[in-house]
Coordinates of C-alpha atoms and ligand atoms in Angstrom, one line a residue:
M4 CA 15.3 7.3 -40.6
I5 CA 13.2 4.9 -42.5
R6 CA 9.8 5.3 -44.3
K7 CA 7.0 3.2 -43.0
K8 CA 3.3 2.9 -43.0
G9 CA 1.7 3.3 -39.5
A10 CA 0.2 -0.2 -39.4
E11 CA 3.4 -1.8 -40.6
L12 CA 5.3 0.0 -37.9
I13 CA 2.9 -1.2 -35.2
A14 CA 3.1 -4.8 -36.4
E15 CA 6.9 -4.7 -36.4
F16 CA 6.9 -3.2 -33.0
L17 CA 4.6 -6.0 -31.7
I18 CA 7.0 -8.6 -33.2
A19 CA 10.0 -6.8 -31.6
E20 CA 8.2 -6.8 -28.3
K21 CA 7.7 -10.6 -28.7
I22 CA 3.9 -10.2 -28.7
P23 CA 2.7 -13.5 -30.3
Y24 CA -1.1 -12.8 -30.2
V25 CA -3.5 -10.1 -31.0
F26 CA -7.0 -10.8 -29.6
G27 CA -9.5 -8.6 -31.3
I28 CA -12.6 -7.9 -33.2
C29 CA -12.9 -6.2 -36.6
G30 CA -14.7 -2.9 -37.3
H31 CA -14.3 -0.4 -40.0
G32 CA -12.0 1.6 -37.7
N33 CA -9.3 -1.1 -37.6
V34 CA -9.4 -2.7 -41.1
G35 CA -6.1 -1.0 -41.9
M36 CA -4.4 -2.7 -39.0
L37 CA -6.1 -6.0 -39.8
D38 CA -4.7 -5.8 -43.4
T39 CA -1.2 -5.6 -42.1
L40 CA -1.8 -8.4 -39.6
Y41 CA -2.5 -10.5 -42.7
D42 CA 1.1 -9.8 -43.9
V43 CA 2.6 -10.8 -40.5
R44 CA 0.3 -13.8 -39.8
D45 CA 3.3 -16.1 -39.4
D46 CA 4.6 -14.0 -36.5
I47 CA 1.4 -12.7 -34.9
T48 CA -1.7 -14.8 -34.6
L49 CA -5.0 -13.0 -34.6
I50 CA -7.8 -14.5 -32.5
S51 CA -11.2 -13.0 -32.8
P52 CA -13.6 -14.0 -30.0
R53 CA -17.2 -13.0 -30.3
H54 CA -17.1 -10.1 -27.8
E55 CA -14.4 -7.5 -27.1
Q56 CA -14.7 -8.1 -23.3
V57 CA -13.6 -11.7 -23.9
A58 CA -10.6 -10.5 -25.9
G59 CA -9.6 -8.3 -23.0
H60 CA -10.0 -11.1 -20.4
M61 CA -8.1 -13.4 -22.6
A62 CA -5.2 -11.0 -22.8
D63 CA -5.3 -10.4 -19.1
A64 CA -5.2 -14.1 -18.3
Y65 CA -2.5 -14.7 -20.8
F66 CA -0.3 -12.2 -18.9
R67 CA -1.1 -13.7 -15.5
V68 CA 0.0 -17.2 -16.6
R69 CA 3.1 -16.3 -18.6
H70 CA 4.1 -12.8 -17.5
E71 CA 4.4 -11.9 -21.1
P72 CA 2.0 -9.4 -22.6
V73 CA -0.3 -9.6 -25.6
A74 CA -2.3 -7.0 -27.4
T75 CA -6.0 -6.5 -28.1
L76 CA -7.3 -4.8 -31.2
T77 CA -10.7 -3.2 -31.2
S78 CA -12.5 -0.8 -33.5
C79 CA -13.6 2.7 -32.9
G80 CA -16.6 3.5 -30.7
P81 CA -18.7 0.5 -29.6
G82 CA -16.1 -2.2 -30.1
S83 CA -13.7 -0.5 -27.9
A84 CA -16.4 0.5 -25.4
N85 CA -16.9 -3.2 -24.9
L86 CA -13.4 -3.4 -23.6
V87 CA -13.9 -1.3 -20.5
M88 CA -14.8 -4.1 -18.2
A89 CA -11.7 -6.1 -19.1
L90 CA -9.5 -3.1 -18.6
A91 CA -11.0 -2.5 -15.2
V92 CA -10.5 -6.1 -14.1
A93 CA -6.9 -6.1 -15.3
Q94 CA -6.2 -2.8 -13.7
A95 CA -7.7 -3.7 -10.3
D96 CA -5.5 -6.9 -10.2
S97 CA -2.3 -5.3 -11.7
S98 CA -2.4 -7.3 -14.9
A99 CA -1.1 -6.0 -18.2
F100 CA -2.2 -5.9 -21.8
L101 CA -1.8 -3.5 -24.6
A102 CA -5.2 -2.3 -25.7
I103 CA -4.9 -1.0 -29.3
T104 CA -8.1 0.9 -30.1
A105 CA -9.0 2.5 -33.3
N106 CA -10.5 5.9 -33.7
V107 CA -11.9 8.1 -36.5
P108 CA -9.6 9.8 -39.0
T109 CA -7.9 12.9 -37.7
S110 CA -9.3 14.9 -40.6
Q111 CA -12.8 14.1 -39.3
F112 CA -12.1 15.0 -35.6
N113 CA -15.0 17.0 -34.2
R114 CA -17.1 16.7 -37.3
G115 CA -19.2 14.0 -35.5
P116 CA -18.3 11.2 -37.9
F117 CA -19.7 7.7 -37.4
Q118 CA -18.9 6.4 -33.9
E119 CA -16.9 9.4 -32.8
I120 CA -17.4 10.4 -29.1
N121 CA -17.0 14.1 -29.2
R122 CA -19.4 15.9 -26.8
H123 CA -16.5 17.3 -24.7
N124 CA -13.4 16.5 -26.8
Q125 CA -12.7 15.3 -30.3
A126 CA -12.1 11.5 -30.6
D127 CA -12.6 11.2 -26.9
F128 CA -12.3 7.5 -26.4
P129 CA -9.2 7.9 -24.1
N130 CA -11.5 9.7 -21.6
I131 CA -13.8 6.7 -21.5
V132 CA -11.0 4.4 -20.3
R133 CA -9.0 6.9 -18.4
P134 CA -9.8 5.5 -14.9
V135 CA -9.2 1.9 -15.9
V136 CA -5.8 2.1 -17.6
K137 CA -2.3 3.1 -16.5
H138 CA -2.2 5.5 -19.4
S139 CA -3.9 6.2 -22.6
Y140 CA -1.9 7.4 -25.6
Q141 CA -3.4 9.0 -28.6
P142 CA -0.7 9.7 -31.3
S143 CA -2.2 11.8 -34.0
R144 CA 0.6 11.5 -36.6
V145 CA 2.6 8.4 -37.8
E146 CA 5.7 10.1 -36.6
M147 CA 4.3 9.9 -33.0
L148 CA 3.8 6.2 -33.1
P149 CA 7.3 4.9 -32.2
L150 CA 7.5 7.0 -29.0
A151 CA 3.9 6.2 -28.0
L152 CA 4.4 2.5 -28.5
R153 CA 7.6 2.4 -26.5
Q154 CA 6.2 4.5 -23.7
A155 CA 3.0 2.4 -23.7
T156 CA 4.8 -1.0 -23.4
T157 CA 7.3 0.4 -20.8
T158 CA 4.5 1.9 -18.8
M159 CA 2.4 -1.3 -18.9
L160 CA 5.3 -3.5 -17.6
S161 CA 7.2 -1.3 -15.3
G162 CA 6.6 -0.9 -11.5
R163 CA 3.0 -2.1 -10.9
P164 CA 1.9 -3.6 -14.2
G165 CA -1.4 -2.5 -15.6
P166 CA -3.3 -2.3 -18.9
V167 CA -2.4 0.6 -21.3
N168 CA -4.4 2.0 -24.1
I169 CA -3.0 3.2 -27.4
D170 CA -5.8 4.9 -29.4
I171 CA -5.0 5.2 -33.1
P172 CA -6.9 7.4 -35.5
F173 CA -7.9 5.5 -38.7
N174 CA -5.6 7.4 -41.1
L175 CA -2.4 6.5 -39.1
F176 CA -2.7 2.8 -40.1
Q177 CA -2.6 3.8 -43.8
E178 CA -0.3 6.8 -43.9
D179 CA 3.5 6.6 -44.0
A180 CA 6.2 8.8 -42.7
E181 CA 10.0 9.0 -42.1
I182 CA 10.4 7.5 -38.6
E183 CA 13.0 6.6 -36.1
I184 CA 12.6 3.0 -34.7
E185 CA 12.5 2.9 -30.9
A186 CA 14.1 0.1 -28.8
P187 CA 11.7 -2.5 -27.3
S188 CA 10.7 -2.1 -23.6
G189 CA 12.8 -4.9 -22.2
G190 CA 9.8 -6.8 -20.9
H191 CA 8.2 -7.5 -17.6
N192 CA 10.5 -7.5 -14.5
S193 CA 13.4 -5.9 -16.4
R194 CA 13.4 -3.0 -14.0
R195 CA 13.5 -3.8 -10.3
S196 CA 13.9 -1.5 -7.4
G197 CA 15.3 -2.4 -4.0
T198 CA 15.2 -0.6 -0.7
A199 CA 17.7 1.4 1.4
P200 CA 20.2 -0.7 3.4
D201 CA 19.0 0.9 6.7
D202 CA 15.5 -0.2 6.0
V203 CA 16.6 -3.8 5.3
A204 CA 18.5 -3.8 8.6
R205 CA 15.5 -2.4 10.5
A206 CA 13.1 -4.9 8.8
V207 CA 15.3 -7.8 9.8
D208 CA 15.6 -6.4 13.4
M209 CA 11.8 -6.3 13.6
I210 CA 11.4 -9.8 12.2
L211 CA 14.0 -11.3 14.5
E212 CA 12.4 -9.6 17.6
A213 CA 8.9 -10.6 16.8
S214 CA 7.4 -13.6 18.7
R215 CA 4.3 -14.0 16.6
P216 CA 5.2 -12.9 13.0
V217 CA 3.2 -13.7 9.8
L218 CA 3.9 -13.0 6.2
F219 CA 0.9 -11.7 4.2
I220 CA 1.5 -11.9 0.4
G221 CA -0.5 -10.8 -2.6
H222 CA -0.2 -10.5 -6.3
G223 CA 3.0 -8.4 -6.0
V224 CA 4.9 -11.5 -5.0
T225 CA 3.5 -13.5 -7.9
L226 CA 4.2 -10.7 -10.3
S227 CA 7.8 -10.3 -9.2
E228 CA 8.2 -14.1 -9.4
A229 CA 9.5 -14.2 -5.8
G230 CA 8.0 -17.6 -4.8
A231 CA 11.4 -19.2 -4.2
E232 CA 12.6 -16.3 -2.1
L233 CA 9.4 -16.1 -0.1
T234 CA 9.4 -19.8 0.6
E235 CA 13.1 -19.6 1.7
L236 CA 12.4 -16.8 4.1
A237 CA 9.4 -18.6 5.5
H238 CA 11.3 -21.8 6.0
R239 CA 14.4 -20.2 7.3
L240 CA 12.6 -18.4 10.1
D241 CA 9.5 -20.5 10.5
I242 CA 7.2 -17.7 9.6
P243 CA 3.7 -18.7 8.6
V244 CA 2.3 -17.3 5.3
L245 CA -1.1 -15.9 4.5
S246 CA -2.0 -15.5 0.9
S247 CA -4.5 -13.3 -0.9
P248 CA -6.1 -15.1 -3.9
N249 CA -3.7 -13.7 -6.5
G250 CA -0.7 -14.6 -4.3
M251 CA -1.7 -18.2 -4.0
G252 CA 0.8 -20.8 -5.0
C253 CA 3.9 -18.6 -4.4
I254 CA 4.4 -20.9 -1.5
D255 CA 3.1 -24.4 -2.1
M256 CA -0.1 -24.3 -0.2
T257 CA 0.3 -27.9 1.1
D258 CA 3.4 -26.6 3.0
D259 CA 2.9 -26.6 6.8
L260 CA 3.7 -22.9 6.9
S261 CA 1.0 -22.0 4.4
L262 CA -2.2 -21.0 6.2
G263 CA -4.3 -19.9 3.2
F264 CA -6.5 -16.9 2.8
I265 CA -7.6 -14.4 5.5
G266 CA -10.8 -12.5 5.8
R267 CA -14.5 -13.5 5.8
N268 CA -13.9 -16.4 3.4
G269 CA -10.5 -17.2 4.6
A270 CA -9.3 -20.2 6.6
Y271 CA -9.7 -20.1 10.4
P272 CA -6.0 -20.6 11.1
A273 CA -5.2 -17.7 8.8
N274 CA -7.6 -15.3 10.6
Q275 CA -6.4 -16.5 14.0
A276 CA -2.8 -16.0 13.0
G277 CA -3.6 -12.5 11.5
R278 CA -5.4 -11.3 14.6
H279 CA -3.0 -12.7 17.1
A280 CA 0.2 -11.7 15.3
D281 CA 2.6 -9.2 16.8
L282 CA 4.2 -8.4 13.4
V283 CA 2.8 -8.6 9.9
I284 CA 5.2 -8.5 7.0
A285 CA 2.9 -7.6 4.1
I286 CA 4.5 -8.0 0.7
G287 CA 2.8 -6.9 -2.6
A288 CA -0.6 -7.3 -0.8
R289 CA -3.4 -4.8 -0.2
F290 CA -5.5 -4.7 2.9
D291 CA -8.8 -4.6 1.0
D292 CA -12.1 -5.1 2.8
R293 CA -12.4 -8.7 1.9
S294 CA -8.9 -9.7 3.2
A295 CA -9.2 -7.4 6.2
S296 CA -12.7 -8.2 7.4
S297 CA -13.7 -4.7 6.4
W298 CA -11.0 -3.3 8.7
I299 CA -13.0 -4.1 11.8
P300 CA -10.3 -4.8 14.5
G301 CA -10.1 -8.2 15.9
Y302 CA -11.6 -10.2 13.0
S303 CA -8.6 -10.5 10.7
W304 CA -6.0 -8.0 11.9
N305 CA -5.3 -6.0 15.0
F306 CA -3.4 -2.9 13.9
P307 CA -2.0 -0.7 15.3
E308 CA -1.3 -3.1 18.2
T309 CA 0.3 -5.4 15.7
K310 CA 3.4 -3.9 14.0
L311 CA 3.4 -3.7 10.2
I312 CA 6.1 -3.9 7.7
H313 CA 4.4 -3.1 4.4
V314 CA 6.3 -3.7 1.2
D315 CA 4.9 -2.6 -2.2
V316 CA 6.1 -1.4 -5.5
D317 CA 3.3 1.2 -5.6
H318 CA 3.5 4.0 -3.1
A319 CA -0.3 4.4 -3.2
E320 CA -0.8 1.0 -1.6
L321 CA 1.6 1.7 1.2
G322 CA -0.5 2.7 4.2
R323 CA -3.7 3.0 2.2
N324 CA -5.6 1.4 5.1
Y325 CA -3.1 0.8 7.9
P326 CA -0.2 3.1 8.6
P327 CA 2.9 0.9 8.5
T328 CA 5.5 0.8 11.2
L329 CA 7.9 0.5 8.4
A330 CA 6.9 1.3 4.8
I331 CA 9.1 -0.1 2.0
L332 CA 8.8 1.0 -1.6
A333 CA 10.4 -1.9 -3.5
D334 CA 10.0 -4.9 -5.8
A335 CA 9.0 -8.0 -3.8
R336 CA 11.8 -10.2 -5.0
T337 CA 14.5 -7.7 -4.6
F338 CA 13.3 -6.9 -1.0
L339 CA 13.2 -10.6 -0.1
R340 CA 16.7 -11.1 -1.5
Q341 CA 17.9 -8.2 0.5
V342 CA 16.3 -9.6 3.7
L343 CA 17.7 -13.1 3.1
A344 CA 21.2 -11.6 2.5
E345 CA 21.0 -9.6 5.7
I346 CA 19.8 -12.7 7.7
E347 CA 22.6 -14.7 6.2
Q348 CA 25.1 -12.1 7.2
R349 CA 23.9 -12.1 10.8
G350 CA 24.7 -15.7 11.3
P351 CA 22.7 -18.8 12.2
A352 CA 19.2 -18.2 13.8
R353 CA 18.3 -19.5 17.2
G354 CA 16.4 -22.7 16.4
G355 CA 12.9 -23.2 17.8
R356 CA 12.5 -19.5 18.7
L357 CA 8.8 -19.5 17.5
S358 CA 7.8 -22.9 18.8
E359 CA 5.0 -21.5 21.0
W360 CA 3.5 -19.6 18.1
L361 CA 3.7 -22.5 15.8
A362 CA 2.1 -24.8 18.4
D363 CA -0.9 -22.3 18.6
I364 CA -1.2 -22.4 14.9
A365 CA -1.1 -26.1 14.7
E366 CA -4.0 -26.2 17.2
W367 CA -6.1 -23.8 15.2
R368 CA -5.4 -25.9 12.1
V369 CA -6.5 -29.1 13.9
A370 CA -9.8 -27.4 15.0
W371 CA -10.5 -26.1 11.4
D372 CA -9.7 -29.4 9.8
A373 CA -12.0 -31.2 12.3
F374 CA -14.8 -28.8 11.4
T375 CA -14.4 -28.8 7.7
A376 CA -12.8 -32.1 6.6
P377 CA -15.9 -34.4 7.0
N378 CA -17.8 -32.3 4.5
F379 CA -15.3 -33.1 1.8
E380 CA -16.3 -36.8 2.0
I381 CA -20.0 -36.4 1.6
H382 CA -21.7 -37.6 -1.6
A383 CA -25.0 -35.9 -2.4
S384 CA -27.3 -34.7 -5.2
P385 CA -27.2 -31.8 -5.8
I386 CA -23.5 -31.9 -5.1
R387 CA -22.0 -30.4 -2.0
P388 CA -19.6 -27.6 -2.9
E389 CA -16.7 -29.1 -1.0
R390 CA -16.9 -32.2 -3.2
V391 CA -16.3 -30.1 -6.4
V392 CA -13.3 -28.5 -4.8
A393 CA -11.9 -31.8 -3.6
D394 CA -12.3 -33.6 -6.9
C395 CA -10.7 -30.7 -8.8
Q396 CA -7.8 -30.9 -6.4
A397 CA -7.6 -34.7 -6.8
V398 CA -7.8 -34.7 -10.6
L399 CA -5.8 -31.6 -11.7
P400 CA -2.0 -31.8 -11.8
D401 CA 0.0 -29.3 -9.9
D402 CA 0.7 -27.2 -13.0
A403 CA -2.9 -27.0 -14.1
V404 CA -4.4 -23.5 -14.4
I405 CA -7.8 -22.7 -12.9
S406 CA -9.7 -19.5 -13.5
L407 CA -12.5 -18.5 -11.2
D408 CA -15.3 -16.0 -11.7
S409 CA -17.1 -13.7 -9.3
G410 CA -19.6 -15.5 -7.1
V411 CA -20.0 -17.9 -4.2
H412 CA -18.1 -20.7 -6.1
H413 CA -15.1 -18.4 -5.9
N414 CA -15.4 -18.1 -2.1
W415 CA -15.1 -21.9 -1.8
Y416 CA -11.9 -21.9 -3.8
M417 CA -10.5 -19.0 -1.8
Q418 CA -11.1 -20.9 1.3
F419 CA -10.1 -24.4 0.3
W420 CA -8.1 -24.5 -2.9
K421 CA -4.4 -25.4 -2.4
A422 CA -2.4 -23.9 -5.3
R423 CA 0.9 -25.7 -5.6
R424 CA 2.6 -23.3 -8.0
P425 CA 2.4 -19.6 -8.7
Q426 CA 0.4 -18.3 -11.7
T427 CA -1.9 -21.3 -11.6
M428 CA -5.0 -19.7 -9.9
L429 CA -6.5 -16.8 -11.7
N430 CA -9.0 -14.7 -9.8
T431 CA -10.8 -11.5 -10.6
W432 CA -10.1 -10.2 -7.1
G433 CA -10.2 -6.4 -7.0
F434 CA -12.9 -5.7 -9.5
S435 CA -14.6 -9.0 -9.4
G436 CA -16.0 -8.8 -12.9
M437 CA -18.3 -11.6 -14.0
G438 CA -17.1 -13.1 -17.2
F439 CA -13.4 -13.0 -16.4
G440 CA -13.2 -16.7 -15.3
A441 CA -15.1 -18.2 -18.2
A442 CA -13.3 -15.9 -20.8
G443 CA -9.9 -15.8 -19.3
I444 CA -9.4 -19.5 -19.5
L445 CA -9.1 -19.2 -23.3
G446 CA -6.1 -16.9 -22.9
A447 CA -4.7 -19.1 -20.1
K448 CA -4.8 -22.1 -22.4
L449 CA -3.0 -20.2 -25.2
A450 CA -0.4 -19.2 -22.6
A451 CA 0.0 -22.8 -21.3
P452 CA -1.0 -25.1 -24.2
D453 CA 0.4 -28.2 -22.6
R454 CA -1.3 -27.9 -19.3
P455 CA -4.9 -28.5 -18.3
C456 CA -6.8 -25.2 -18.1
V457 CA -10.1 -25.3 -16.3
S458 CA -12.5 -22.5 -15.6
I459 CA -14.8 -22.9 -12.6
C460 CA -17.5 -20.4 -13.1
G461 CA -21.0 -19.7 -12.0
D462 CA -24.1 -20.4 -14.1
G463 CA -24.8 -16.7 -14.0
G464 CA -21.3 -15.7 -15.0
F465 CA -21.1 -18.2 -17.7
T466 CA -24.3 -17.0 -19.2
M467 CA -22.7 -13.6 -19.6
V468 CA -20.1 -14.9 -22.0
P469 CA -21.4 -18.2 -23.4
H470 CA -19.9 -17.5 -26.8
V471 CA -16.5 -18.4 -25.4
L472 CA -17.5 -21.9 -26.6
C473 CA -17.6 -20.7 -30.2
T474 CA -14.1 -19.2 -29.9
A475 CA -12.8 -22.4 -28.3
V476 CA -14.1 -24.5 -31.2
E477 CA -13.2 -22.0 -33.9
Y478 CA -9.6 -21.8 -32.8
D479 CA -9.3 -25.3 -31.3
I480 CA -8.6 -24.1 -27.7
P481 CA -9.2 -27.2 -25.5
A482 CA -10.3 -25.3 -22.4
V483 CA -12.6 -27.0 -19.8
W484 CA -15.5 -25.2 -18.2
V485 CA -17.0 -26.5 -14.9
V486 CA -20.2 -24.5 -14.7
W487 CA -21.1 -24.3 -11.0
N488 CA -24.8 -24.5 -11.5
N489 CA -26.9 -23.4 -8.5
F490 CA -29.7 -21.8 -10.5
S491 CA -29.1 -18.4 -9.0
W492 CA -26.9 -15.4 -8.6
S493 CA -26.1 -17.2 -5.4
A494 CA -23.5 -14.9 -3.9
I495 CA -26.1 -12.1 -4.0
R496 CA -29.0 -14.2 -3.0
D497 CA -27.0 -15.2 0.1
I498 CA -26.8 -11.5 1.0
Q499 CA -30.6 -11.3 0.7
I500 CA -30.9 -14.3 2.9
G501 CA -28.4 -13.1 5.5
L502 CA -29.2 -9.4 5.6
F503 CA -32.7 -9.0 4.2
D504 CA -34.6 -11.8 5.9
G505 CA -34.6 -13.9 2.8
R506 CA -36.7 -11.5 0.8
E507 CA -35.5 -12.9 -2.5
I508 CA -35.9 -10.7 -5.6
G509 CA -33.9 -10.7 -8.7
T510 CA -31.3 -13.2 -7.6
G511 CA -32.7 -16.6 -8.7
F512 CA -33.4 -18.1 -12.1
Y513 CA -37.0 -19.4 -12.6
R514 CA -39.6 -20.2 -15.2
D515 CA -43.3 -20.8 -15.3
E516 CA -46.0 -19.8 -12.9
N517 CA -44.9 -22.3 -10.3
R518 CA -41.3 -20.9 -10.4
Q519 CA -39.3 -23.9 -11.4
P520 CA -35.6 -23.3 -11.2
Y521 CA -34.5 -22.5 -14.7
N522 CA -31.3 -22.5 -16.6
P523 CA -30.5 -23.3 -20.2
D524 CA -29.2 -26.9 -20.8
F525 CA -25.6 -25.8 -20.6
A526 CA -24.3 -29.2 -21.9
A527 CA -26.6 -29.0 -25.0
W528 CA -25.5 -25.4 -25.4
A529 CA -21.9 -26.5 -25.6
R530 CA -22.7 -29.3 -28.1
A531 CA -24.6 -26.8 -30.2
A532 CA -21.4 -24.7 -30.4
G533 CA -19.5 -27.8 -31.4
A534 CA -17.8 -28.5 -28.0
E535 CA -18.4 -31.4 -25.8
G536 CA -20.9 -31.1 -23.0
V537 CA -22.2 -33.2 -20.1
T538 CA -24.4 -32.7 -17.1
V539 CA -23.5 -34.0 -13.7
S540 CA -26.0 -34.0 -10.9
K541 CA -24.6 -36.7 -8.6
S542 CA -21.3 -36.1 -6.8
E543 CA -20.1 -39.7 -7.6
D544 CA -20.0 -38.7 -11.3
F545 CA -18.0 -35.5 -11.2
K546 CA -14.5 -36.8 -10.8
G547 CA -14.7 -39.1 -13.7
A548 CA -16.3 -36.5 -15.8
L549 CA -13.5 -34.0 -15.1
E550 CA -10.8 -36.7 -15.8
H551 CA -12.5 -37.4 -19.1
A552 CA -12.9 -33.8 -20.0
I553 CA -9.2 -33.2 -19.5
Q554 CA -8.2 -36.3 -21.4
A555 CA -10.5 -35.4 -24.3
N556 CA -8.3 -32.4 -25.1
R557 CA -11.3 -30.7 -26.7
P558 CA -13.3 -27.7 -25.6
Y559 CA -15.5 -29.3 -22.9
L560 CA -18.2 -28.1 -20.6
I561 CA -19.3 -29.9 -17.5
D562 CA -22.6 -28.6 -16.1
V563 CA -22.4 -29.4 -12.4
H564 CA -25.5 -29.1 -10.2
V565 CA -24.3 -27.7 -6.9
D566 CA -26.3 -27.3 -3.7
A567 CA -26.9 -23.6 -3.2
N568 CA -28.0 -24.2 0.4
V569 CA -24.6 -25.2 1.6
R570 CA -22.7 -22.0 2.3
P571 CA -19.0 -21.4 3.0
P572 CA -18.3 -21.0 6.7
A573 CA -17.3 -17.4 7.5
T574 CA -14.2 -17.1 9.7
G575 CA -13.9 -13.3 9.5
T576 CA -16.5 -10.8 8.5
W577 CA -17.5 -8.5 5.7
A578 CA -19.4 -5.3 6.3
L579 CA -21.7 -3.3 4.0
P580 CA -22.3 -0.2 6.1
P581 CA -24.8 0.7 7.4
L582 CA -26.1 -2.8 7.5
R583 CA -25.1 -4.9 10.5
H584 CA -22.2 -7.3 9.7
A585 CA -22.4 -11.0 10.3
E586 CA -20.4 -12.6 13.1
P587 CA -18.1 -15.5 11.9
A588 CA -19.7 -18.9 11.9
F589 CA -16.5 -20.4 13.1
G590 CA -14.1 -18.7 15.6
E591 CA -14.4 -15.6 17.7
P592 CA -12.9 -12.2 17.0
Y593 CA -10.0 -11.3 19.3
T594 CA -8.9 -8.1 21.0
P595 CA -5.4 -8.0 22.4
Ligands
LIG26 C1 -20.5 -8.0 -14.4 C2 -20.9 -8.2 -13.0 N1 -22.2 -8.0 -12.7 C3 -22.7 -8.1 -11.5 C4 -21.8 -8.5 -10.5 C5 -22.3 -8.6 -9.1 N2 -22.3 -10.1 -8.7 C6 -21.3 -10.6 -8.0 S1 -21.4 -12.2 -7.7 C7 -22.8 -12.3 -8.6 C8 -23.6 -13.5 -8.7 C9 -22.8 -14.6 -9.5 O1 -23.7 -15.6 -9.9 P1 -23.1 -16.9 -10.5 O2 -22.2 -16.5 -11.6 O3 -24.2 -17.8 -10.8 O4 -22.1 -17.4 -9.3 P2 -22.6 -18.0 -7.9 O5 -22.5 -16.9 -6.9 O6 -23.9 -18.6 -8.0 O7 -21.5 -19.0 -7.6 C10 -23.2 -11.0 -9.1 C11 -24.4 -10.7 -9.9 C12 -20.4 -8.6 -10.8 N3 -19.5 -9.0 -9.9 N4 -20.0 -8.5 -12.1
LIG27 MG1 -24.9 -19.3 -9.6

């Protein structure tokens, strides 16, 4: 037993957990914790962005890049309420951070003190975040802190990672007590589960019997750091790989067996392979509407005609949309190692077994390349979207990290970006919260200080969190923002154009009576914040501007004027019932 002040204990716990950063904003509720962070400032760096949402996205992105968690610290009431979006984004994409929120003193519970939420329950912040965290802990005595902290970090990092909240009444930071120190959690991926030997044998039987198999991978493969095993299995048996955005880079996407993303904004060979496959081995991936063409058979998948092996660490995802032929509750890397060992044991495979299947895929790839490749060469003003993707691909090294926001710019990257390494392409996939891309890049850069970190974000999305520039300058975080400026909430305007006869309302940015396209001068805005800023409206200028921004090693914004009237070709579909769904612009659906 040892006597400690609550705030001291929390700080020591963070250090023992190897948490190097706290991203947070002050408030009267957390001054006690801040005061202790002053004492440990050599071990834990406090970074205070200008909005709590940004702190959360930074923490989320930091984890996605490094697979090591950091914490946020927000005050009671409004400060913590600003965190909800970031928690939701992290939870939807199985990313982890420890959200330390402050609350009112326990002695004031239910008295309605300043910033208490108490209509139903005293100090009720945990109920605000309940749906968007894995768990919310609210210790009410210092003695309860060690257990709550250990459980919080273990919960956050075990099984399917997710954000966890620890809500701490004001007095706990100040008060001391005799406490027992708890052991740290062990960190991410320190607990892995495999599957039963019978299921491994059955999975391998199914894989070796299939004549048109595909692997479909998602964030689960990235999170379990199973890229090498995945690539080995794909190569060993010649199985093509489809990736959801958060799985991209687990197999080098320039590999012949990588077919890219599936769904409306996927690549044509991926949708063709998905809908013609006789076996899908889905690992750490969800069949959400966007990667399953809204579950309409024949567009992306053809279950139940196609057999399904579904592997996930979360039972709730197994069979959520398609009942699996074989469901496996396991960690992705452990399962892949089990499969590889079983294949090894069965002896050499028959070479060329899938040659017909691979020949079909090669044909689809040629057709897709012939359709899309010429557009990557076109120079124009405003710039064609393909050009921005191509120049980013040409300029950025393989280990650069990009973060995308929500919007049509993201669709282009889902369809055409070739991630070469895992944990290099950050997407707000499940919740698609605008602000993630522009804010997350700050956390990414702190996680990977020696690698270029570039956010490609919409003009709308950037305008939601423009103060990221101040934080970059204040803390000298040399992130680069490529603002994809199409003077509109283009992703949504495109829905109005496609489904509402172009009756545009509330989706474009204009000024004056003659409705001139309007946006702030983003480059000047960056310069006003003390960052560098340039505007690029001719495609010839973008590549050089990006090279320069990366070399500058300073916070840098490039305002790129992109043509809103060039839309990504749909190769699957996406339905918003009861509205009719659009047919793919390229390729036909298929019914076996
Ligand atoms: C916080 C938030 N508000 C609203 C939406 C709905 N939404 C999705 S995409 C989009 C438009 C994005 O516009 P912009 O950032 O300019 O990107 P673009 O589509 O033009 O590339 C909107 C409003 C969202 N995903 N998140
Ligand atoms: Mg836009």
